[in-house]
């Protein structure tokens, strides 16, 4: 069969592939410690599930508006005002099938052949693939552990060409856990405004912060940057709702309208009764989010201490998300080689950095129970001393 050329230009998600391999090993009865998860291990809070069940019982089972249930768009606009000091009307907001789908809609609506999109590496692995599927070109800017894997305003400026259309910012970051300070965000905003670019800010981990780190949306640094910003967010990480598939996007009306048209011809609306769960998530107490963050904070502490005790492994202190991003350059191994050998010989699954555009690192997720963290870190220590 002759497939469309665009298919040959992208590869399946490596994180999903490795998680699947670890799951298959577990299925065979092998005791695998998995640090590969890209999702919280907690169940969705009960009140959110109850709200969706109630919506089902009330017959919220039909097609709805492509841009989302009006009540949810309103609740999101209110959230963006209260949490992020962003003044969006519900018409500036659309509900999507997850943060991933938000970004996909955006690339389709904005990017075409000839356009360049600047993406700092390590990056969330779907960004460049989405740009490719839209026919655009990714300009990858490598960052280093010395700068906590943050792009500097100078690096951003150097990467800009007349073809640059969009900059992708992800803070807190997956895979590195890095959180940009408000000052650093302000400096990046200035470059974007000076060069009249657009920025998409992927804020899906905004609630998962440690050690007093602060999340400030880039769109909140004045009207010039607000006009040039698109916010991508969702319910998956903050409320442990990964399987629900609900995300959202906020930005200029013209763009939201274009993305809604695209969505109306692809997925139509997001699952109607699921949206009622999302409304409950936003309108109820946020204690469930804080509870989850407290658990993550304890695990992060343990994982960081353990990594730092192991010779030849190091990592910057991550202030957000639920990942520890470990430098393995002193082992001399490629990230894929390291991950494969570790899984084969010591049954620990993690994600090779090559998936995120950096081959001297691996990503460990602590979205798992403490016993697994202790056992898995013991095994990594044994693995390292066996090298
Ligand atoms: C998980 C994740 C998303 C979106 O996830 P959805 O499940 O599609 O809402 C977006 N960006 C990053 C960086 C993520 O880690």
Short mmCIF file of C-alpha atoms and ligand atoms in Angstrom, two decimals:
data_model
loop_
_atom_site.label_atom_id
_atom_site.label_comp_id
_atom_site.label_asym_id
_atom_site.label_seq_id
_atom_site.Cartn_x
_atom_site.Cartn_y
_atom_site.Cartn_z
CA UNK A 1 0.00 0.00 0.00
CA UNK A 2 1.29 3.46 -0.78
CA UNK A 3 0.75 5.59 2.29
CA UNK A 4 0.78 9.38 2.25
CA UNK A 5 4.30 10.81 2.41
CA UNK A 6 3.52 12.65 5.63
CA UNK A 7 3.30 9.35 7.51
CA UNK A 8 6.91 8.52 6.68
CA UNK A 9 8.05 11.76 8.26
CA UNK A 10 6.81 10.98 11.77
CA UNK A 11 7.50 8.17 14.23
CA UNK A 12 5.16 6.57 16.77
CA UNK A 13 5.35 8.01 20.28
CA UNK A 14 8.38 6.37 21.91
CA UNK A 15 7.09 7.01 25.42
CA UNK A 16 3.92 5.08 24.65
CA UNK A 17 5.96 2.27 23.05
CA UNK A 18 8.22 1.81 26.07
CA UNK A 19 5.34 1.97 28.54
CA UNK A 20 3.68 -0.75 26.45
CA UNK A 21 6.82 -2.93 26.54
CA UNK A 22 7.02 -2.61 30.34
CA UNK A 23 3.32 -3.42 30.63
CA UNK A 24 3.76 -6.50 28.42
CA UNK A 25 6.64 -7.72 30.64
CA UNK A 26 4.45 -7.17 33.71
CA UNK A 27 1.73 -9.16 31.95
CA UNK A 28 4.15 -12.08 31.67
CA UNK A 29 4.57 -11.98 35.43
CA UNK A 30 7.93 -10.16 35.40
CA UNK A 31 8.37 -7.77 38.33
CA UNK A 32 9.03 -4.50 36.49
CA UNK A 33 9.53 -1.17 38.28
CA UNK A 34 8.11 1.40 35.93
CA UNK A 35 9.29 4.99 35.96
CA UNK A 36 7.99 5.57 32.47
CA UNK A 37 4.50 6.84 33.29
CA UNK A 38 3.46 10.17 31.83
CA UNK A 39 0.33 10.30 33.97
CA UNK A 40 -0.58 10.59 37.67
CA UNK A 41 -1.14 7.20 39.30
CA UNK A 42 -4.12 8.43 41.37
CA UNK A 43 -7.73 7.76 40.46
CA UNK A 44 -9.84 10.71 39.29
CA UNK A 45 -11.35 12.41 42.38
CA UNK A 46 -14.79 11.03 43.29
CA UNK A 47 -16.73 14.29 42.99
CA UNK A 48 -15.57 14.66 39.38
CA UNK A 49 -16.64 11.12 38.51
CA UNK A 50 -20.00 11.67 40.24
CA UNK A 51 -20.64 14.83 38.18
CA UNK A 52 -20.05 12.91 34.94
CA UNK A 53 -22.29 10.04 36.11
CA UNK A 54 -25.03 12.52 36.95
CA UNK A 55 -24.68 14.12 33.51
CA UNK A 56 -25.09 10.68 31.95
CA UNK A 57 -28.25 10.11 33.99
CA UNK A 58 -29.55 13.50 32.90
CA UNK A 59 -29.17 12.52 29.26
CA UNK A 60 -26.11 14.60 28.38
CA UNK A 61 -25.38 11.99 25.76
CA UNK A 62 -25.86 13.86 22.49
CA UNK A 63 -23.76 15.95 20.15
CA UNK A 64 -22.86 19.33 21.58
CA UNK A 65 -21.30 22.53 20.20
CA UNK A 66 -17.90 21.87 18.54
CA UNK A 67 -16.14 24.45 20.74
CA UNK A 68 -17.44 22.84 23.94
CA UNK A 69 -20.35 23.08 26.39
CA UNK A 70 -21.02 26.79 27.03
CA UNK A 71 -20.90 26.19 30.80
CA UNK A 72 -17.45 24.66 30.55
CA UNK A 73 -16.10 27.42 28.31
CA UNK A 74 -17.38 29.93 30.87
CA UNK A 75 -15.79 28.02 33.74
CA UNK A 76 -12.47 27.88 31.89
CA UNK A 77 -12.56 31.63 31.12
CA UNK A 78 -13.22 32.25 34.82
CA UNK A 79 -10.35 29.96 35.83
CA UNK A 80 -7.95 31.73 33.45
CA UNK A 81 -8.94 35.06 35.01
CA UNK A 82 -8.71 33.91 38.63
CA UNK A 83 -5.58 31.73 38.41
CA UNK A 84 -3.64 33.33 35.59
CA UNK A 85 -4.92 36.96 35.46
CA UNK A 86 -5.92 36.55 31.81
CA UNK A 87 -8.96 38.35 30.52
CA UNK A 88 -10.56 35.96 28.05
CA UNK A 89 -14.25 35.81 27.09
CA UNK A 90 -15.78 32.34 26.64
CA UNK A 91 -15.50 32.97 22.85
CA UNK A 92 -11.71 33.01 23.31
CA UNK A 93 -11.84 29.47 24.70
CA UNK A 94 -12.40 26.10 23.06
CA UNK A 95 -12.63 22.64 24.59
CA UNK A 96 -10.59 19.91 22.89
CA UNK A 97 -9.92 16.19 23.19
CA UNK A 98 -6.95 16.77 25.49
CA UNK A 99 -4.04 19.17 25.57
CA UNK A 100 -2.44 17.14 22.80
CA UNK A 101 -5.43 17.75 20.55
CA UNK A 102 -5.36 21.48 21.40
CA UNK A 103 -1.83 21.69 20.09
CA UNK A 104 -2.64 19.61 17.03
CA UNK A 105 -5.58 21.88 16.14
CA UNK A 106 -3.31 24.87 16.61
CA UNK A 107 -0.59 23.58 14.27
CA UNK A 108 -3.19 22.78 11.60
CA UNK A 109 -4.76 26.21 11.91
CA UNK A 110 -1.51 28.17 11.92
CA UNK A 111 1.39 26.33 10.31
CA UNK A 112 2.03 25.57 6.65
CA UNK A 113 5.03 24.75 4.44
CA UNK A 114 7.66 27.47 4.79
CA UNK A 115 6.79 28.28 8.40
CA UNK A 116 9.30 27.70 11.18
CA UNK A 117 8.42 26.81 14.77
CA UNK A 118 11.06 27.26 17.48
CA UNK A 119 11.12 24.43 20.04
CA UNK A 120 13.67 24.25 22.89
CA UNK A 121 15.09 20.74 23.50
CA UNK A 122 14.52 18.62 25.56
CA UNK A 123 10.93 18.94 24.33
CA UNK A 124 7.67 17.06 24.75
CA UNK A 125 8.00 14.62 21.91
CA UNK A 126 4.76 15.45 20.10
CA UNK A 127 5.62 19.10 19.36
CA UNK A 128 7.97 18.55 16.41
CA UNK A 129 5.84 15.72 15.03
CA UNK A 130 2.77 17.96 14.99
CA UNK A 131 4.71 20.69 13.20
CA UNK A 132 5.82 18.11 10.61
CA UNK A 133 2.28 16.81 10.10
CA UNK A 134 1.16 20.38 9.48
CA UNK A 135 3.91 20.73 6.83
CA UNK A 136 6.04 23.18 8.82
CA UNK A 137 9.66 23.06 9.96
CA UNK A 138 10.78 22.70 13.58
CA UNK A 139 13.82 24.68 14.64
CA UNK A 140 15.19 22.83 17.65
CA UNK A 141 17.25 24.84 20.13
CA UNK A 142 19.29 22.59 22.46
CA UNK A 143 19.60 23.59 26.12
CA UNK A 144 21.94 22.24 28.81
CA UNK A 145 21.75 21.04 32.43
CA UNK A 146 23.88 24.10 33.35
CA UNK A 147 20.93 26.36 32.44
CA UNK A 148 18.43 23.91 34.02
CA UNK A 149 17.39 23.11 30.43
CA UNK A 150 15.96 26.59 29.89
CA UNK A 151 16.25 28.51 26.66
CA UNK A 152 17.77 31.98 27.12
CA UNK A 153 16.41 35.12 25.41
CA UNK A 154 19.69 35.26 23.44
CA UNK A 155 19.23 31.69 22.17
CA UNK A 156 15.66 32.46 21.18
CA UNK A 157 16.72 35.58 19.35
CA UNK A 158 19.45 33.71 17.45
CA UNK A 159 16.99 31.05 16.24
CA UNK A 160 14.58 33.59 14.73
CA UNK A 161 14.47 33.93 10.94
CA UNK A 162 12.01 35.72 8.62
CA UNK A 163 10.14 32.38 8.44
CA UNK A 164 9.63 32.05 12.21
CA UNK A 165 5.97 32.03 13.12
CA UNK A 166 5.64 30.40 16.52
CA UNK A 167 7.61 29.68 19.69
CA UNK A 168 6.64 26.73 21.90
CA UNK A 169 7.05 27.30 25.64
CA UNK A 170 6.39 24.54 28.18
CA UNK A 171 6.76 25.49 31.84
CA UNK A 172 6.68 23.46 34.05
CA UNK A 173 8.36 21.21 31.51
CA UNK A 174 7.87 17.64 30.49
CA UNK A 175 10.44 16.00 30.40
CA UNK A 176 12.79 18.11 32.56
CA UNK A 177 10.52 19.39 35.36
CA UNK A 178 12.05 22.83 34.85
CA UNK A 179 10.01 25.89 35.82
CA UNK A 180 10.96 29.25 34.31
CA UNK A 181 10.96 32.15 36.79
CA UNK A 182 8.58 35.08 36.12
CA UNK A 183 11.64 37.19 35.25
CA UNK A 184 12.83 34.66 32.65
CA UNK A 185 9.35 34.44 31.14
CA UNK A 186 9.19 38.25 30.93
CA UNK A 187 12.48 38.30 29.01
CA UNK A 188 11.28 35.69 26.51
CA UNK A 189 8.03 37.65 26.10
CA UNK A 190 10.00 40.73 25.20
CA UNK A 191 11.83 38.92 22.38
CA UNK A 192 8.53 37.56 21.04
CA UNK A 193 6.93 40.99 21.00
CA UNK A 194 9.99 42.65 19.43
CA UNK A 195 9.98 40.14 16.57
CA UNK A 196 6.18 40.04 16.31
CA UNK A 197 5.98 36.25 16.74
CA UNK A 198 3.31 34.09 18.32
CA UNK A 199 3.88 31.91 21.38
CA UNK A 200 1.99 28.83 22.47
CA UNK A 201 2.32 28.26 26.19
CA UNK A 202 1.70 24.66 27.23
CA UNK A 203 0.68 25.06 30.87
CA UNK A 204 -0.60 21.56 31.54
CA UNK A 205 1.63 21.15 34.66
CA UNK A 206 0.95 24.63 36.10
CA UNK A 207 -0.49 23.23 39.35
CA UNK A 208 2.28 20.73 40.03
CA UNK A 209 4.98 22.87 41.66
CA UNK A 210 7.51 22.43 44.50
CA UNK A 211 9.76 24.42 46.81
CA UNK A 212 7.73 27.60 46.42
CA UNK A 213 8.13 27.74 42.63
CA UNK A 214 5.68 30.08 40.95
CA UNK A 215 3.85 29.62 37.66
CA UNK A 216 3.15 32.81 35.76
CA UNK A 217 1.57 32.60 32.33
CA UNK A 218 3.55 34.34 29.60
CA UNK A 219 0.28 35.87 28.36
CA UNK A 220 -0.01 37.86 31.59
CA UNK A 221 2.98 40.14 30.92
CA UNK A 222 1.09 42.98 29.22
CA UNK A 223 -1.23 43.51 26.29
CA UNK A 224 1.42 43.15 23.54
CA UNK A 225 2.31 39.61 24.57
CA UNK A 226 -1.32 38.76 25.45
CA UNK A 227 -2.32 39.45 21.82
CA UNK A 228 0.45 37.10 20.63
CA UNK A 229 -0.19 34.25 23.10
CA UNK A 230 -2.11 31.02 22.87
CA UNK A 231 -2.66 29.04 26.07
CA UNK A 232 -2.83 25.26 25.94
CA UNK A 233 -4.01 23.47 29.06
CA UNK A 234 -6.16 20.57 30.19
CA UNK A 235 -7.48 18.42 33.00
CA UNK A 236 -5.28 15.35 32.54
CA UNK A 237 -2.40 16.15 34.88
CA UNK A 238 -3.94 18.47 37.52
CA UNK A 239 -7.00 16.31 38.15
CA UNK A 240 -5.67 12.91 37.15
CA UNK A 241 -8.08 12.74 34.20
CA UNK A 242 -5.77 11.47 31.44
CA UNK A 243 -8.29 9.00 30.02
CA UNK A 244 -11.12 11.52 29.94
CA UNK A 245 -9.55 13.36 27.02
CA UNK A 246 -10.41 16.94 27.89
CA UNK A 247 -8.16 19.88 27.21
CA UNK A 248 -8.63 23.47 26.19
CA UNK A 249 -7.07 26.30 24.32
CA UNK A 250 -7.43 30.05 24.80
CA UNK A 251 -6.29 32.79 22.46
CA UNK A 252 -7.33 35.38 19.88
CA UNK A 253 -10.94 34.87 18.71
CA UNK A 254 -10.01 34.57 15.05
CA UNK A 255 -7.70 31.68 15.81
CA UNK A 256 -10.14 29.92 18.15
CA UNK A 257 -12.77 30.19 15.42
CA UNK A 258 -10.42 28.61 12.86
CA UNK A 259 -9.51 25.78 15.23
CA UNK A 260 -13.18 25.18 16.00
CA UNK A 261 -13.87 24.80 12.27
CA UNK A 262 -11.07 22.23 12.01
CA UNK A 263 -12.37 20.39 15.07
CA UNK A 264 -15.94 20.44 13.71
CA UNK A 265 -14.71 18.44 10.70
CA UNK A 266 -12.54 16.01 12.63
CA UNK A 267 -13.70 15.08 16.15
CA UNK A 268 -16.82 17.28 16.49
CA UNK A 269 -17.34 17.97 20.19
CA UNK A 270 -15.55 16.46 23.17
CA UNK A 271 -17.53 13.69 24.94
CA UNK A 272 -20.51 15.60 26.30
CA UNK A 273 -20.95 14.01 29.74
CA UNK A 274 -17.18 14.05 30.35
CA UNK A 275 -17.29 17.84 30.03
CA UNK A 276 -19.57 17.93 33.07
CA UNK A 277 -16.87 16.20 35.06
CA UNK A 278 -14.48 18.95 33.95
CA UNK A 279 -16.93 21.65 35.08
CA UNK A 280 -17.04 20.00 38.52
CA UNK A 281 -13.24 19.85 38.59
CA UNK A 282 -13.00 23.62 38.10
CA UNK A 283 -15.92 24.65 40.28
CA UNK A 284 -15.28 22.44 43.32
CA UNK A 285 -12.63 22.64 46.02
CA UNK A 286 -9.06 22.35 44.75
CA UNK A 287 -8.02 20.31 47.80
CA UNK A 288 -7.70 17.18 45.60
CA UNK A 289 -4.98 18.91 43.55
CA UNK A 290 -3.08 19.94 46.66
CA UNK A 291 -3.32 16.43 48.07
CA UNK A 292 -1.82 14.98 44.90
CA UNK A 293 0.98 17.56 44.92
CA UNK A 294 1.87 16.69 48.52
CA UNK A 295 2.26 13.02 47.56
CA UNK A 296 4.36 13.95 44.52
CA UNK A 297 6.56 16.19 46.67
CA UNK A 298 7.46 13.33 49.03
CA UNK A 299 8.29 10.99 46.18
CA UNK A 300 10.32 13.64 44.40
CA UNK A 301 12.42 14.13 47.52
CA UNK A 302 13.22 10.43 47.75
CA UNK A 303 13.97 10.01 44.06
CA UNK A 304 16.24 13.07 43.97
CA UNK A 305 18.18 11.90 47.02
CA UNK A 306 18.63 8.46 45.52
CA UNK A 307 19.78 9.75 42.12
CA UNK A 308 22.31 12.04 43.75
CA UNK A 309 23.77 9.12 45.76
CA UNK A 310 24.59 7.22 42.58
CA UNK A 311 27.99 7.73 41.04
CA UNK A 312 27.97 9.07 37.47
CA UNK A 313 24.34 10.17 37.61
CA UNK A 314 23.24 13.75 38.17
CA UNK A 315 20.22 15.95 37.64
CA UNK A 316 19.16 19.56 38.15
CA UNK A 317 16.50 20.02 40.86
CA UNK A 318 13.14 19.98 39.04
CA UNK A 319 10.61 22.45 40.46
CA UNK A 320 7.53 21.16 38.69
CA UNK A 321 5.71 18.28 36.97
CA UNK A 322 6.52 14.72 38.15
CA UNK A 323 9.79 13.91 36.41
CA UNK A 324 13.45 13.75 37.33
CA UNK A 325 15.65 14.31 34.31
CA UNK A 326 18.92 12.48 34.75
CA UNK A 327 22.21 13.15 32.97
CA UNK A 328 23.83 9.82 31.98
CA UNK A 329 26.66 11.28 29.87
CA UNK A 330 29.31 9.89 32.26
CA UNK A 331 28.26 6.32 31.43
CA UNK A 332 29.22 6.86 27.80
CA UNK A 333 26.06 5.05 26.72
CA UNK A 334 23.37 6.32 24.38
CA UNK A 335 20.05 6.90 26.10
CA UNK A 336 18.37 4.07 24.19
CA UNK A 337 21.16 1.65 25.04
CA UNK A 338 20.98 2.66 28.72
CA UNK A 339 17.19 2.25 28.88
CA UNK A 340 17.18 -1.08 27.03
CA UNK A 341 19.93 -2.63 29.15
CA UNK A 342 18.36 -1.38 32.38
CA UNK A 343 14.99 -2.86 31.44
CA UNK A 344 16.48 -6.17 30.30
CA UNK A 345 18.94 -6.74 33.14
CA UNK A 346 17.30 -5.00 36.12
CA UNK A 347 13.65 -4.64 35.05
CA UNK A 348 13.37 -0.89 35.45
CA UNK A 349 11.51 1.05 32.76
CA UNK A 350 12.29 4.68 32.03
CA UNK A 351 12.26 6.90 28.96
CA UNK A 352 15.45 7.50 26.92
CA UNK A 353 16.19 11.19 26.40
CA UNK A 354 16.50 10.69 22.66
CA UNK A 355 12.68 10.70 22.60
CA UNK A 356 12.90 14.32 23.77
CA UNK A 357 15.77 15.36 21.52
CA UNK A 358 18.66 14.74 23.95
CA UNK A 359 20.68 11.53 23.87
CA UNK A 360 22.70 11.94 27.11
CA UNK A 361 19.73 11.87 29.47
CA UNK A 362 16.86 9.71 30.68
CA UNK A 363 13.51 10.66 32.19
CA UNK A 364 12.31 9.08 35.42
CA UNK A 365 8.69 9.60 36.39
CA UNK A 366 7.75 9.50 40.08
CA UNK A 367 4.04 9.17 39.36
CA UNK A 368 4.16 5.83 41.11
CA UNK A 369 4.03 4.54 44.69
CA UNK A 370 6.90 4.98 47.15
CA UNK A 371 7.67 1.24 47.39
CA UNK A 372 8.25 1.09 43.62
CA UNK A 373 10.47 4.17 43.84
CA UNK A 374 12.61 2.60 46.60
CA UNK A 375 12.89 -0.74 44.82
CA UNK A 376 13.49 0.76 41.39
CA UNK A 377 16.20 3.08 42.69
CA UNK A 378 17.92 0.13 44.42
CA UNK A 379 17.95 -1.62 41.08
CA UNK A 380 19.31 1.40 39.21
CA UNK A 381 22.10 1.66 41.82
CA UNK A 382 22.93 -2.05 41.25
CA UNK A 383 22.81 -1.56 37.50
CA UNK A 384 25.19 1.37 37.69
CA UNK A 385 27.72 -0.50 39.81
CA UNK A 386 27.53 -3.45 37.37
CA UNK A 387 28.68 -1.27 34.46
C1 LIG B 1 0.43 15.23 29.12
C2 LIG B 1 0.87 16.42 28.35
C3 LIG B 1 0.01 17.13 27.49
C4 LIG B 1 -1.43 16.82 27.17
O1 LIG B 1 -2.00 15.73 27.61
P1 LIG B 1 -3.52 15.41 27.27
O2 LIG B 1 -3.71 14.09 27.93
O3 LIG B 1 -3.65 15.35 25.80
O4 LIG B 1 -4.36 16.49 27.87
C5 LIG B 1 0.48 18.26 26.84
N1 LIG B 1 1.74 18.68 27.02
C6 LIG B 1 2.59 18.04 27.82
C7 LIG B 1 3.94 18.58 27.97
C8 LIG B 1 2.20 16.88 28.51
O5 LIG B 1 3.07 16.23 29.27
#
